Amino acid sequence: MHSRAGRRFFIGQVHTEHSSVFCSQPRQTLTMFLSVVWLGVLGAVGVSATSSLDPRWNHRPRSNADPTPTTPAINKTQFVSTDGVNFKVNNSQFKFVGTNAYWLAALNTDQDIDSVLGNISQSNITVVRTWGFNDVPTIPENGTWFQLVANGTTSVNLNETNGLPKLDRIVSMAEKHGIYLLVSLTNNWNPLPSDNTTNSTSSQNLLKRDVATNNTLPRNTLSNDYGGMDAYVRAFGASTHDDFYTNATIIASFINYTTQVVQRYVNSTAILGWEIANDPRCNSSVASSPSCNTTTITAWHALIAQHIAKIDPNHLVSSGTQGFFCTDCTKLFQKSAPPPSAPSAAVKSRRNKIVPLTKKDILQEQKEARKKTRALQLQSGPPPDGVRVRGKWVATPTRRQDDVGVGSAFDGSTGVDSEDILSIKQIGFGSFQLFPDQNTYAPDDPNLSAFNNTLQAGLSWIIRHAQNSQMFGKPITLTGFGLVTQDNAPSFVPFNSTVAPFANDQFANITTSATQQPFGVTDQQRDDAYSQWLQQGILSGLSGMIQYQWGQGNLTAVNGTAISPTITENGIVPVQSENGISPSDGYSIAGVGQVSAEGTLQGAVQQFEPDT
Ligand SMILES: *[C@@H]1O[C@H](CO)[C@@H](O)[C@H](O)[C@H]1NC(C)=O
Ligand SMILES: *[C@@H]1O[C@H](CO)[C@@H](O)[C@H](O)[C@H]1NC(C)=O
Ligand SMILES: *[C@@H]1O[C@H](CO)[C@@H](O)[C@H](O)[C@H]1NC(C)=O
Ligand SMILES: *[C@@H]1O[C@H](CO)[C@@H](O)[C@H](O)[C@H]1NC(C)=O
Ligand SMILES: *[C@@H]1O[C@H](CO)[C@@H](O)[C@H](O)[C@H]1NC(C)=O
Ligand SMILES: *[C@@H]1O[C@H](CO)[C@@H](O)[C@H](O)[C@H]1NC(C)=O
Ligand SMILES: *[C@@H]1O[C@H](CO)[C@@H](O)[C@H](O)[C@H]1NC(C)=O
Ligand SMILES: *[C@@H]1O[C@H](CO)[C@@H](O)[C@H](O)[C@H]1NC(C)=O
Ligand SMILES: *[C@@H]1O[C@H](CO)[C@@H](O)[C@H](O)[C@H]1NC(C)=O
Ligand SMILES: *[C@@H]1O[C@H](CO)[C@@H](O)[C@H](O)[C@H]1NC(C)=O
Ligand SMILES: *[C@@H]1O[C@H](CO)[C@@H](O)[C@H](O)[C@H]1NC(C)=O
Ligand SMILES: *[C@@H]1O[C@H](CO)[C@@H](O)[C@H](O)[C@H]1NC(C)=O
């Protein structure tokens, strides 16, 4: 435990002092320059601002606020369904701002789950995305686990305290707080620690995370430490990541788990829908085979979506990919014609035709965007300096090479063709993610500063998916978006890693006067980016946007669990205490800037709520 002193001290330190941080007013924090860029982006793709200010934004049109429980008669209108590009509940449109809390089931007490959901609800946030899986290779001494995946077999943990029944309580508490859950059923990412210096087969070693700094993070601290696809691949003695998508035995096991979870909540109106997997793609911690391509991933989605739709006619099914495109891929599915609603300006910009995205479109749009920013720059002077996205990326050396042609977000190299997946009949709504620290969405525009490139890449990524919503006639949700701040940089562990690449920055900050420039954006830049992305999503017609991720302190801490005791200022580690903090893989809003980050989300909610 002592090895985590730096991290915990850091969090403990920031936790006491930030109640008076300014409350973000999204529009006021924008600089002139950013506003101009933003409008420039809007103009470039022809999104009309007249579609804004939908009064139903984030309104939760559910009638069961009535505290008296009623017999759960199945009334289909109370589930979330879709109507063209919109979600619908009780015959009203439903749009939302949400947050992620992958660690909900890892909390140590039901009271903690209740208080987290209560706080989220008080922020007027109505959707929480969380992990509905927790696979282990051996039964752990402490903490939650849902499924043992070992030796080519699986078995679900039905223990009331630490097994799947814990998810039952999350679902009923969500219902109590008027929150919908978007539940992911597995994860693409489950890297094992690379530290094999001592004994790579000892279970103690397998639990080690963040080994580069010799920190040992408890199981479930990181979002990629909940099992997932590679846990199945390992346990079944398969050899490639894509065996998960193609091996009949593994598919049967995943379907078995999926069935048990989905059937448990088939009648619950607190479930927004099922997300088949977080970030499914060809590459992962276990390498993929050369034959993995978009056909592999799309076909697997069709299989799982059909299965879920068959056993649960009440809830929507979504993919959970990052939303990558493949302009040149042959499609498995024919897109069905969108409903005859009036086509928006966004659709018209794709030459008024319902056709898949092409390479030519991408290159042309990128060129036009650069031309526009250059023109704007000539009018307004050079971009401001001092932007702190350090620009360098240690974990993915291909980031720079991506800036050639359409780039990896559009060339199908991840195995994801989100348009083909969206064409699957049983996929009720589309999803995508926005993590500029880990993916490249557009080539950098040399006319813009690093931060403004990040910001603008996010805006155009959002617009592109909103266009797809119109084209395919289905709602599209941004299921995770986040930027790593300088304060969070030491905790940042990329999804494909067990190691925090900037962990040493924290020691620099604490022990010496920081000589190193920290990685990440400032809190203010995060709030600017989040509020502009939220506004863009609302303007462009996304159905929901889910920030990554919530953070909370004052949780019950138990040694050996993801909520571990915080180190006190005297360096004493209490055995069990109430000052644990929710886990972070680098995006948590707990700590510095929490108030302003929450303010940004509340701002997006309130801006679009009906006047009272
Ligand atoms: C279903 O619920 C909706 C909204 O609560 C209500 O208007 C409708 O009458 C209900 N239908 C039935 C059959 O109970
Ligand atoms: C939540 O919404 C209500 C009703 O619109 C509003 O009065 C309240 O201030 C909002 N709360 C926050 C934290 O934004
Ligand atoms: C898996 O099999 C090995 C060898 O038979 C055994 O030692 C181990 O306990 C098994 N693991 C589980 C979780 O059953
Ligand atoms: C399905 O899950 C159950 C309960 O976890 C387990 O007993 C059974 O062996 C599983 N079946 C398959 C085919 O994996
Ligand atoms: C359930 O798990 C708890 C905590 O690990 C344990 O104390 C208890 O014995 C388990 N119950 C059963 C029935 O196995
Ligand atoms: C540890 O991992 C490295 C890199 O994968 C490998 O070269 C080395 O042989 C491994 N050592 C042991 C003891 O397994
Ligand atoms: C590693 O641990 C296993 C199990 O505890 C033990 O059998 C094995 O001898 C150890 N190997 C080394 C190289 O220490
Ligand atoms: C981690 O521990 C090993 C062995 O004790 C040591 O050699 C190494 O320098 C440590 N690494 C860091 C970053 O402290
Ligand atoms: C699935 O993987 C297992 C383990 O590698 C293997 O024994 C089996 O033959 C594979 N099944 C198929 C259909 O490829
Ligand atoms: C869900 O509702 C249906 C219809 O009332 C019922 O047949 C089924 O048993 C319910 N399932 C669960 C898990 O409660
Ligand atoms: C994927 O690879 C298979 C052969 O392994 C091929 O038949 C299929 O056309 C490829 N799909 C795409 C979209 O290139
Ligand atoms: C499990 O929890 C107990 C009680 O807090 C603690 O003594 C023990 O060390 C923990 N086990 C692990 C592996 O951390």
mmCIF file of N, CA, C and O and ligand atoms in Angstrom, residues 291-296 326 328-331, ligand 11:
data_model
loop_
_atom_site.group_PDB
_atom_site.id
_atom_site.type_symbol
_atom_site.label_atom_id
_atom_site.label_comp_id
_atom_site.label_asym_id
_atom_site.label_seq_id
_atom_site.Cartn_x
_atom_site.Cartn_y
_atom_site.Cartn_z
ATOM 1 N N SER A 291 -6.285 -11.960 -40.263
ATOM 2 C CA SER A 291 -7.549 -11.996 -41.009
ATOM 3 C C SER A 291 -8.645 -11.171 -40.353
ATOM 4 O O SER A 291 -9.727 -11.008 -40.912
ATOM 5 N N CYS A 292 -8.397 -10.630 -39.162
ATOM 6 C CA CYS A 292 -9.441 -9.827 -38.513
ATOM 7 C C CYS A 292 -9.664 -8.540 -39.311
ATOM 8 O O CYS A 292 -8.726 -7.795 -39.598
ATOM 9 N N ASN A 293 -10.898 -8.288 -39.670
ATOM 10 C CA ASN A 293 -11.223 -7.048 -40.382
ATOM 11 C C ASN A 293 -12.655 -6.625 -40.037
ATOM 12 O O ASN A 293 -13.275 -7.196 -39.124
ATOM 13 N N THR A 294 -13.159 -5.655 -40.729
ATOM 14 C CA THR A 294 -14.483 -5.128 -40.363
ATOM 15 C C THR A 294 -15.578 -6.189 -40.515
ATOM 16 O O THR A 294 -16.569 -6.144 -39.787
ATOM 17 N N THR A 295 -15.372 -7.124 -41.431
ATOM 18 C CA THR A 295 -16.359 -8.201 -41.584
ATOM 19 C C THR A 295 -16.454 -9.006 -40.281
ATOM 20 O O THR A 295 -17.556 -9.344 -39.819
ATOM 21 N N THR A 296 -15.303 -9.289 -39.680
ATOM 22 C CA THR A 296 -15.252 -10.040 -38.417
ATOM 23 C C THR A 296 -16.074 -9.329 -37.342
ATOM 24 O O THR A 296 -16.911 -9.937 -36.665
ATOM 25 N N CYS A 326 -15.149 3.055 -42.040
ATOM 26 C CA CYS A 326 -14.306 2.492 -43.087
ATOM 27 C C CYS A 326 -14.875 2.903 -44.437
ATOM 28 O O CYS A 326 -15.912 2.399 -44.864
ATOM 29 N N ASP A 328 -13.768 2.556 -47.458
ATOM 30 C CA ASP A 328 -13.636 1.694 -48.628
ATOM 31 C C ASP A 328 -14.052 0.248 -48.389
ATOM 32 O O ASP A 328 -13.841 -0.595 -49.254
ATOM 33 N N CYS A 329 -14.602 -0.032 -47.214
ATOM 34 C CA CYS A 329 -14.930 -1.431 -46.920
ATOM 35 C C CYS A 329 -16.224 -1.861 -47.595
ATOM 36 O O CYS A 329 -17.205 -1.105 -47.612
ATOM 37 N N THR A 330 -16.234 -3.093 -48.067
ATOM 38 C CA THR A 330 -17.501 -3.668 -48.513
ATOM 39 C C THR A 330 -18.348 -3.904 -47.277
ATOM 40 O O THR A 330 -17.841 -4.222 -46.206
ATOM 41 N N LYS A 331 -19.645 -3.719 -47.427
ATOM 42 C CA LYS A 331 -20.556 -3.804 -46.288
ATOM 43 C C LYS A 331 -21.229 -5.171 -46.252
ATOM 44 O O LYS A 331 -21.508 -5.763 -47.294
HETATM 45 C C1 LIG B 11 -12.273 -9.616 -44.458
HETATM 46 O O1 LIG B 11 -11.482 -10.759 -44.734
HETATM 47 C C2 LIG B 11 -12.183 -11.808 -45.369
HETATM 48 C C3 LIG B 11 -11.225 -12.963 -45.577
HETATM 49 O O2 LIG B 11 -10.541 -13.240 -44.392
HETATM 50 C C4 LIG B 11 -12.756 -11.364 -46.698
HETATM 51 O O3 LIG B 11 -13.555 -12.382 -47.244
HETATM 52 C C5 LIG B 11 -13.601 -10.110 -46.488
HETATM 53 O O4 LIG B 11 -14.008 -9.602 -47.703
HETATM 54 C C6 LIG B 11 -12.806 -9.046 -45.755
HETATM 55 N N1 LIG B 11 -13.699 -7.926 -45.463
HETATM 56 C C7 LIG B 11 -13.431 -6.686 -45.841
HETATM 57 C C8 LIG B 11 -14.429 -5.649 -45.477
HETATM 58 O O5 LIG B 11 -12.414 -6.392 -46.441
#
